[in-house]
PDB file of C-alpha atoms and ligand atoms in Angstrom:
ATOM      1  CA  MET E 294     164.249 -24.181  10.012  1.00 90.00           C
ATOM      2  CA  ILE E 295     162.829 -21.037  11.594  1.00 96.00           C
ATOM      3  CA  CYS E 296     159.639 -22.883  12.482  1.00 96.00           C
ATOM      4  CA  GLU E 297     161.542 -25.650  14.262  1.00 97.00           C
ATOM      5  CA  ASN E 298     163.782 -23.162  16.025  1.00 98.00           C
ATOM      6  CA  LEU E 299     160.830 -21.121  17.191  1.00 98.00           C
ATOM      7  CA  LYS E 300     159.124 -24.178  18.594  1.00 97.00           C
ATOM      8  CA  GLU E 301     162.235 -25.018  20.558  1.00 98.00           C
ATOM      9  CA  VAL E 302     162.648 -21.469  21.866  1.00 98.00           C
ATOM     10  CA  GLU E 303     158.969 -21.323  22.772  1.00 98.00           C
ATOM     11  CA  ALA E 304     159.194 -24.613  24.679  1.00 98.00           C
ATOM     12  CA  LYS E 305     162.211 -23.355  26.602  1.00 98.00           C
ATOM     13  CA  ILE E 306     160.489 -20.088  27.442  1.00 98.00           C
ATOM     14  CA  GLU E 307     157.464 -21.964  28.710  1.00 98.00           C
ATOM     15  CA  ALA E 308     159.611 -24.298  30.784  1.00 98.00           C
ATOM     16  CA  ALA E 309     161.560 -21.379  32.285  1.00 98.00           C
ATOM     17  CA  CYS E 310     158.307 -19.594  33.142  1.00 98.00           C
ATOM     18  CA  LYS E 311     157.016 -22.717  34.788  1.00 98.00           C
ATOM     19  CA  ARG E 312     160.177 -23.175  36.869  1.00 98.00           C
ATOM     20  CA  ALA E 313     159.900 -19.580  38.017  1.00 98.00           C
ATOM     21  CA  GLY E 314     156.173 -19.784  38.738  1.00 98.00           C
ATOM     22  CA  ARG E 315     155.502 -17.133  36.129  1.00 98.00           C
ATOM     23  CA  ASP E 316     152.807 -16.907  33.503  1.00 98.00           C
ATOM     24  CA  ARG E 317     153.967 -17.236  29.900  1.00 98.00           C
ATOM     25  CA  SER E 318     152.145 -14.003  29.085  1.00 98.00           C
ATOM     26  CA  GLU E 319     154.607 -12.071  31.274  1.00 98.00           C
ATOM     27  CA  VAL E 320     157.441 -12.660  28.815  1.00 98.00           C
ATOM     28  CA  THR E 321     157.649 -11.133  25.335  1.00 98.00           C
ATOM     29  CA  LEU E 322     159.885 -12.834  22.811  1.00 98.00           C
ATOM     30  CA  ILE E 323     161.692 -10.422  20.499  1.00 98.00           C
ATOM     31  CA  ALA E 324     163.053 -12.046  17.355  1.00 98.00           C
ATOM     32  CA  VAL E 325     166.387 -10.350  16.699  1.00 98.00           C
ATOM     33  CA  SER E 326     166.598 -10.247  12.914  1.00 98.00           C
ATOM     34  CA  LYS E 327     169.695  -8.070  12.420  1.00 98.00           C
ATOM     35  CA  THR E 328     171.766  -9.031   9.335  1.00 97.00           C
ATOM     36  CA  LYS E 329     169.016 -11.431   8.220  1.00 97.00           C
ATOM     37  CA  PRO E 330     167.223 -11.042   4.876  1.00 97.00           C
ATOM     38  CA  VAL E 331     163.590  -9.960   4.645  1.00 98.00           C
ATOM     39  CA  GLU E 332     162.564 -13.446   3.473  1.00 98.00           C
ATOM     40  CA  MET E 333     163.521 -14.841   6.857  1.00 98.00           C
ATOM     41  CA  LEU E 334     161.586 -12.129   8.669  1.00 98.00           C
ATOM     42  CA  GLU E 335     158.571 -12.882   6.496  1.00 98.00           C
ATOM     43  CA  GLU E 336     158.832 -16.534   7.426  1.00 98.00           C
ATOM     44  CA  ALA E 337     158.897 -15.671  11.123  1.00 98.00           C
ATOM     45  CA  TYR E 338     156.001 -13.260  10.585  1.00 98.00           C
ATOM     46  CA  GLY E 339     154.043 -16.050   8.922  1.00 98.00           C
ATOM     47  CA  ILE E 340     154.447 -18.167  12.057  1.00 96.00           C
ATOM     48  CA  GLY E 341     153.071 -15.358  14.167  1.00 97.00           C
ATOM     49  CA  ILE E 342     156.087 -13.286  15.247  1.00 98.00           C
ATOM     50  CA  ARG E 343     155.213  -9.590  15.590  1.00 98.00           C
ATOM     51  CA  GLU E 344     158.142  -8.343  17.692  1.00 98.00           C
ATOM     52  CA  PHE E 345     161.388  -7.843  15.794  1.00 98.00           C
ATOM     53  CA  GLY E 346     164.677  -6.454  17.077  1.00 98.00           C
ATOM     54  CA  GLU E 347     167.252  -4.615  14.981  1.00 98.00           C
ATOM     55  CA  ASN E 348     170.471  -2.891  15.973  1.00 98.00           C
ATOM     56  CA  LYS E 349     171.038  -0.543  13.019  1.00 98.00           C
ATOM     57  CA  VAL E 350     168.722   2.324  12.128  1.00 98.00           C
ATOM     58  CA  GLN E 351     169.085   2.069   8.351  1.00 98.00           C
ATOM     59  CA  GLU E 352     168.494  -1.668   8.344  1.00 98.00           C
ATOM     60  CA  MET E 353     165.437  -1.298  10.543  1.00 98.00           C
ATOM     61  CA  MET E 354     164.036   1.401   8.252  1.00 98.00           C
ATOM     62  CA  ASP E 355     164.584  -0.717   5.135  1.00 98.00           C
ATOM     63  CA  LYS E 356     162.776  -3.645   6.720  1.00 98.00           C
ATOM     64  CA  TYR E 357     160.077  -1.408   8.161  1.00 98.00           C
ATOM     65  CA  GLU E 358     159.216  -0.198   4.662  1.00 98.00           C
ATOM     66  CA  VAL E 359     158.611  -3.646   3.210  1.00 98.00           C
ATOM     67  CA  MET E 360     157.222  -5.590   6.151  1.00 98.00           C
ATOM     68  CA  PRO E 361     153.580  -5.518   7.377  1.00 98.00           C
ATOM     69  CA  LYS E 362     152.632  -2.574   9.526  1.00 98.00           C
ATOM     70  CA  ASP E 363     151.390  -4.491  12.575  1.00 98.00           C
ATOM     71  CA  ILE E 364     154.972  -5.319  13.581  1.00 98.00           C
ATOM     72  CA  HIS E 365     156.544  -3.837  16.691  1.00 98.00           C
ATOM     73  CA  TRP E 366     160.113  -2.828  15.920  1.00 98.00           C
ATOM     74  CA  HIS E 367     162.608  -2.792  18.767  1.00 98.00           C
ATOM     75  CA  MET E 368     165.784  -0.721  18.469  1.00 98.00           C
ATOM     76  CA  ILE E 369     168.293  -2.685  20.514  1.00 98.00           C
ATOM     77  CA  GLY E 370     171.603  -1.351  19.205  1.00 97.00           C
ATOM     78  CA  HIS E 371     173.756   1.598  20.173  1.00 96.00           C
ATOM     79  CA  LEU E 372     172.037   4.690  18.843  1.00 97.00           C
ATOM     80  CA  GLN E 373     173.664   7.854  17.516  1.00 97.00           C
ATOM     81  CA  ARG E 374     171.796  11.049  18.182  1.00 98.00           C
ATOM     82  CA  ASN E 375     171.746  12.142  14.539  1.00 98.00           C
ATOM     83  CA  LYS E 376     169.776   8.996  13.628  1.00 98.00           C
ATOM     84  CA  VAL E 377     167.074   9.334  16.271  1.00 98.00           C
ATOM     85  CA  LYS E 378     164.785  11.286  13.937  1.00 98.00           C
ATOM     86  CA  TYR E 379     164.360   8.331  11.592  1.00 98.00           C
ATOM     87  CA  LEU E 380     162.903   6.177  14.365  1.00 98.00           C
ATOM     88  CA  MET E 381     160.090   8.499  15.321  1.00 98.00           C
ATOM     89  CA  GLY E 382     156.732   6.779  15.207  1.00 95.00           C
ATOM     90  CA  LYS E 383     158.413   3.647  13.879  1.00 97.00           C
ATOM     91  CA  ALA E 384     160.303   2.105  16.784  1.00 98.00           C
ATOM     92  CA  ALA E 385     157.860   0.670  19.324  1.00 98.00           C
ATOM     93  CA  LEU E 386     160.585   0.718  21.956  1.00 98.00           C
ATOM     94  CA  ILE E 387     164.155   2.003  22.101  1.00 98.00           C
ATOM     95  CA  HIS E 388     166.089  -0.328  24.409  1.00 98.00           C
ATOM     96  CA  SER E 389     169.470   1.339  24.283  1.00 98.00           C
ATOM     97  CA  VAL E 390     169.272   4.743  25.944  1.00 98.00           C
ATOM     98  CA  ASP E 391     172.520   5.225  27.814  1.00 97.00           C
ATOM     99  CA  SER E 392     172.975   8.984  28.158  1.00 97.00           C
ATOM    100  CA  LEU E 393     170.966  12.067  28.979  1.00 98.00           C
ATOM    101  CA  ARG E 394     171.999  13.651  25.682  1.00 98.00           C
ATOM    102  CA  LEU E 395     170.461  10.761  23.791  1.00 98.00           C
ATOM    103  CA  ALA E 396     167.293  10.911  25.911  1.00 98.00           C
ATOM    104  CA  GLU E 397     167.099  14.660  25.232  1.00 98.00           C
ATOM    105  CA  GLU E 398     167.337  14.115  21.491  1.00 98.00           C
ATOM    106  CA  ILE E 399     164.646  11.409  21.575  1.00 98.00           C
ATOM    107  CA  SER E 400     162.469  13.790  23.572  1.00 98.00           C
ATOM    108  CA  ALA E 401     163.065  16.729  21.220  1.00 98.00           C
ATOM    109  CA  GLN E 402     162.372  14.658  18.106  1.00 98.00           C
ATOM    110  CA  SER E 403     159.278  13.137  19.718  1.00 98.00           C
ATOM    111  CA  VAL E 404     157.931  16.626  20.440  1.00 98.00           C
ATOM    112  CA  LYS E 405     158.658  17.663  16.882  1.00 98.00           C
ATOM    113  CA  HIS E 406     156.914  14.608  15.421  1.00 98.00           C
ATOM    114  CA  GLU E 407     154.083  14.782  17.956  1.00 98.00           C
ATOM    115  CA  VAL E 408     154.605  11.253  19.262  1.00 98.00           C
ATOM    116  CA  THR E 409     155.492   9.741  22.614  1.00 98.00           C
ATOM    117  CA  THR E 410     158.441   7.370  22.522  1.00 98.00           C
ATOM    118  CA  ASP E 411     158.862   4.476  24.935  1.00 98.00           C
ATOM    119  CA  ILE E 412     162.435   3.930  26.067  1.00 98.00           C
ATOM    120  CA  LEU E 413     164.503   1.668  28.291  1.00 98.00           C
ATOM    121  CA  ILE E 414     167.684   2.649  30.081  1.00 98.00           C
ATOM    122  CA  GLU E 415     170.600   0.410  29.118  1.00 97.00           C
ATOM    123  CA  VAL E 416     172.679  -0.718  32.067  1.00 97.00           C
ATOM    124  CA  ASN E 417     176.119  -2.241  31.699  1.00 96.00           C
ATOM    125  CA  ILE E 418     175.531  -4.372  34.749  1.00 92.00           C
ATOM    126  CA  ALA E 419     178.802  -6.294  34.603  1.00 91.00           C
ATOM    127  CA  GLY E 420     180.839  -3.139  33.978  1.00 90.00           C
ATOM    128  CA  GLU E 421     182.403  -4.488  30.816  1.00 91.00           C
ATOM    129  CA  GLU E 422     184.579  -1.920  29.068  1.00 89.00           C
ATOM    130  CA  THR E 423     183.582  -3.086  25.612  1.00 85.00           C
ATOM    131  CA  LYS E 424     179.900  -2.455  26.208  1.00 87.00           C
ATOM    132  CA  PHE E 425     177.691   0.595  26.137  1.00 90.00           C
ATOM    133  CA  GLY E 426     175.345   1.366  28.999  1.00 92.00           C
ATOM    134  CA  THR E 427     175.321   3.153  32.308  1.00 93.00           C
ATOM    135  CA  ASP E 428     176.485   1.800  35.625  1.00 92.00           C
ATOM    136  CA  ARG E 429     174.103   1.404  38.541  1.00 90.00           C
ATOM    137  CA  GLU E 430     174.460   4.912  39.984  1.00 91.00           C
ATOM    138  CA  GLU E 431     174.402   6.579  36.578  1.00 94.00           C
ATOM    139  CA  ALA E 432     171.276   4.635  35.686  1.00 96.00           C
ATOM    140  CA  ILE E 433     169.385   6.036  38.662  1.00 97.00           C
ATOM    141  CA  ALA E 434     170.528   9.594  37.911  1.00 97.00           C
ATOM    142  CA  LEU E 435     169.682   9.158  34.233  1.00 97.00           C
ATOM    143  CA  VAL E 436     166.190   7.862  34.998  1.00 98.00           C
ATOM    144  CA  GLU E 437     165.572  10.807  37.319  1.00 97.00           C
ATOM    145  CA  ALA E 438     166.771  13.359  34.767  1.00 98.00           C
ATOM    146  CA  ALA E 439     165.159  11.780  31.694  1.00 98.00           C
ATOM    147  CA  ALA E 440     161.831  11.425  33.509  1.00 98.00           C
ATOM    148  CA  LYS E 441     161.459  15.197  33.362  1.00 98.00           C
ATOM    149  CA  LEU E 442     161.687  15.335  29.565  1.00 98.00           C
ATOM    150  CA  PRO E 443     158.514  15.673  27.496  1.00 98.00           C
ATOM    151  CA  ASN E 444     157.170  13.051  25.078  1.00 98.00           C
ATOM    152  CA  ILE E 445     159.257  10.145  26.284  1.00 98.00           C
ATOM    153  CA  HIS E 446     158.204   7.429  28.669  1.00 98.00           C
ATOM    154  CA  ILE E 447     160.698   5.336  30.625  1.00 98.00           C
ATOM    155  CA  CYS E 448     159.355   1.785  30.753  1.00 98.00           C
ATOM    156  CA  GLY E 449     162.224  -0.112  32.352  1.00 98.00           C
ATOM    157  CA  LEU E 450     165.778  -1.329  32.004  1.00 98.00           C
ATOM    158  CA  MET E 451     167.762  -3.280  29.456  1.00 98.00           C
ATOM    159  CA  THR E 452     171.058  -5.089  29.779  1.00 97.00           C
ATOM    160  CA  ILE E 453     173.396  -7.145  27.654  1.00 96.00           C
ATOM    161  CA  ALA E 454     175.024  -9.680  29.940  1.00 96.00           C
ATOM    162  CA  PRO E 455     178.568 -10.898  29.293  1.00 95.00           C
ATOM    163  CA  PHE E 456     179.184 -13.594  26.718  1.00 94.00           C
ATOM    164  CA  VAL E 457     179.688 -16.727  28.808  1.00 94.00           C
ATOM    165  CA  GLU E 458     179.984 -20.465  28.253  1.00 94.00           C
ATOM    166  CA  ASN E 459     177.722 -21.245  31.167  1.00 97.00           C
ATOM    167  CA  SER E 460     174.575 -19.160  31.398  1.00 97.00           C
ATOM    168  CA  GLU E 461     174.496 -19.698  35.170  1.00 97.00           C
ATOM    169  CA  ASP E 462     177.417 -17.275  35.346  1.00 97.00           C
ATOM    170  CA  ASN E 463     175.030 -14.477  34.337  1.00 98.00           C
ATOM    171  CA  ARG E 464     172.404 -15.228  36.942  1.00 98.00           C
ATOM    172  CA  LYS E 465     173.937 -12.798  39.425  1.00 98.00           C
ATOM    173  CA  TYR E 466     173.838  -9.989  36.853  1.00 97.00           C
ATOM    174  CA  PHE E 467     170.192 -10.626  36.058  1.00 98.00           C
ATOM    175  CA  GLN E 468     169.461 -10.560  39.791  1.00 98.00           C
ATOM    176  CA  GLN E 469     171.335  -7.285  40.157  1.00 97.00           C
ATOM    177  CA  ILE E 470     169.490  -5.519  37.378  1.00 97.00           C
ATOM    178  CA  ARG E 471     166.182  -6.810  38.619  1.00 98.00           C
ATOM    179  CA  GLN E 472     167.021  -5.420  42.069  1.00 98.00           C
ATOM    180  CA  LEU E 473     168.000  -2.116  40.483  1.00 98.00           C
ATOM    181  CA  SER E 474     164.628  -1.931  38.757  1.00 98.00           C
ATOM    182  CA  VAL E 475     162.867  -2.610  42.074  1.00 98.00           C
ATOM    183  CA  ASP E 476     164.937   0.117  43.757  1.00 97.00           C
ATOM    184  CA  ILE E 477     164.046   2.610  41.030  1.00 98.00           C
ATOM    185  CA  LYS E 478     160.388   1.648  41.132  1.00 97.00           C
ATOM    186  CA  GLU E 479     160.304   2.299  44.870  1.00 97.00           C
ATOM    187  CA  LYS E 480     161.353   5.876  44.236  1.00 96.00           C
ATOM    188  CA  ASN E 481     157.964   6.442  42.568  1.00 96.00           C
ATOM    189  CA  ILE E 482     159.335   8.856  40.019  1.00 97.00           C
ATOM    190  CA  ASP E 483     156.707  10.550  37.855  1.00 95.00           C
ATOM    191  CA  ASN E 484     156.639   9.318  34.253  1.00 94.00           C
ATOM    192  CA  VAL E 485     158.689   6.220  35.121  1.00 97.00           C
ATOM    193  CA  ASP E 486     157.417   2.698  35.375  1.00 94.00           C
ATOM    194  CA  MET E 487     159.655  -0.308  35.623  1.00 97.00           C
ATOM    195  CA  ARG E 488     157.397  -2.856  33.994  1.00 98.00           C
ATOM    196  CA  ILE E 489     159.946  -3.949  31.396  1.00 98.00           C
ATOM    197  CA  LEU E 490     163.174  -5.817  32.029  1.00 98.00           C
ATOM    198  CA  SER E 491     164.810  -6.528  28.688  1.00 98.00           C
ATOM    199  CA  MET E 492     167.460  -9.163  29.352  1.00 98.00           C
ATOM    200  CA  GLY E 493     168.505 -12.538  28.031  1.00 98.00           C
ATOM    201  CA  MET E 494     169.764 -13.552  24.585  1.00 98.00           C
ATOM    202  CA  THR E 495     170.165 -16.941  22.880  1.00 98.00           C
ATOM    203  CA  GLY E 496     172.786 -18.113  25.362  1.00 97.00           C
ATOM    204  CA  ASP E 497     171.065 -17.100  28.554  1.00 98.00           C
ATOM    205  CA  TYR E 498     167.385 -16.249  28.100  1.00 98.00           C
ATOM    206  CA  GLU E 499     166.152 -19.128  30.238  1.00 98.00           C
ATOM    207  CA  VAL E 500     168.134 -17.938  33.243  1.00 98.00           C
ATOM    208  CA  ALA E 501     167.014 -14.370  32.514  1.00 98.00           C
ATOM    209  CA  ILE E 502     163.363 -15.445  32.580  1.00 98.00           C
ATOM    210  CA  GLU E 503     163.906 -17.259  35.868  1.00 98.00           C
ATOM    211  CA  GLU E 504     165.265 -13.986  37.230  1.00 98.00           C
ATOM    212  CA  GLY E 505     162.402 -11.824  36.027  1.00 98.00           C
ATOM    213  CA  ALA E 506     162.988 -10.849  32.385  1.00 98.00           C
ATOM    214  CA  THR E 507     159.837  -9.540  30.713  1.00 98.00           C
ATOM    215  CA  MET E 508     161.483  -9.275  27.291  1.00 98.00           C
ATOM    216  CA  VAL E 509     164.047 -11.665  25.875  1.00 98.00           C
ATOM    217  CA  ARG E 510     165.967 -10.849  22.702  1.00 98.00           C
ATOM    218  CA  VAL E 511     166.715 -14.000  20.733  1.00 98.00           C
ATOM    219  CA  GLY E 512     168.523 -13.910  17.395  1.00 98.00           C
ATOM    220  CA  THR E 513     170.724 -16.927  16.742  1.00 98.00           C
ATOM    221  CA  GLY E 514     168.289 -19.289  18.458  1.00 98.00           C
ATOM    222  CA  ILE E 515     165.603 -18.366  15.917  1.00 98.00           C
ATOM    223  CA  PHE E 516     167.393 -17.363  12.715  1.00 98.00           C
ATOM    224  CA  GLY E 517     170.657 -19.293  13.048  1.00 95.00           C
ATOM    225  CA  ALA E 518     174.193 -17.931  13.226  1.00 94.00           C
ATOM    226  CA  ARG E 519     174.893 -14.531  11.698  1.00 93.00           C
ATOM    227  CA  ASN E 520     177.381 -14.020   8.925  1.00 83.00           C
ATOM    228  CA  TYR E 521     178.893 -10.553   9.050  1.00 75.00           C
ATOM    229  CA  ASN E 522     181.095 -11.100   5.980  1.00 64.00           C
ATOM    230  CA  ILE E 523     178.462 -10.962   3.281  1.00 54.00           C
TER     231      ILE E 523
HETATM  232  C1  LIG X 888     172.372  -9.372  18.515  1.00 84.58           C
HETATM  233  C2  LIG X 888     171.702  -9.010  19.783  1.00 84.58           C
HETATM  234  C3  LIG X 888     170.873  -9.921  20.453  1.00 84.58           C
HETATM  235  C4  LIG X 888     170.632 -11.343  19.989  1.00 84.58           C
HETATM  236  O1  LIG X 888     171.786 -12.116  20.175  1.00 84.58           O
HETATM  237  P1  LIG X 888     171.744 -13.705  20.004  1.00 84.58           P
HETATM  238  O2  LIG X 888     172.875 -14.184  20.842  1.00 84.58           O
HETATM  239  O3  LIG X 888     171.930 -13.987  18.552  1.00 84.58           O
HETATM  240  O4  LIG X 888     170.443 -14.185  20.493  1.00 84.58           O
HETATM  241  C5  LIG X 888     170.239  -9.490  21.608  1.00 84.58           C
HETATM  242  N1  LIG X 888     170.413  -8.240  22.084  1.00 84.58           N
HETATM  243  C6  LIG X 888     171.207  -7.349  21.477  1.00 84.58           C
HETATM  244  C7  LIG X 888     171.335  -5.976  22.060  1.00 84.58           C
HETATM  245  C8  LIG X 888     171.879  -7.695  20.313  1.00 84.58           C
HETATM  246  O5  LIG X 888     172.667  -6.785  19.718  1.00 84.58           O
END
């Protein structure tokens, strides 16, 4: 099942790249494996997947321990400061930095563990009350402040677009966050590059790619629906 799903996702990514005049190599597919058993991750690994996304620290750590070491683990979920220490040297990228206090803790722990941690700033581009993330103005201020911290590197922005029936409804949000990343890039802030735009999930990754996503986070489309009741 995973093999078939991956083929379908891959074909759609390629088609979206083509429509947008982009090279396939510009887009990284992250397989979001949260709630899924290790066997399913191993299957995806066997087909060549090396980028996995998890939203809970403990679950990521458990999977990290048993899975091969050439995997890049992406922390995509809301992160509590007291759990940051567990991710040091293990998370390839933390997508969900939404406050200066969290950035400060990632910086402090990175110094302590003698690593540099790549982070993205999470932007709640549609201003949904139920979602974490900064608004546009906060994002700029946060990038400017976090850029001064040691041992972290700001690589771009991440957003979770609203859950919609029609993915076209999210196009404007993807355009807005892309514009925000261009605006930040033009400020030429030291220690900040805006090469990553993490946006697009199962329901809307094709539109996200058309609008400039460099990372798409696909869970259901690869592993099937999640069951939170087990
Ligand atoms: C769960 C999750 C995804 C994947 O969602 P799907 O709709 O299953 O593709 C992507 N990003 C984040 C931040 C998530 O929590």
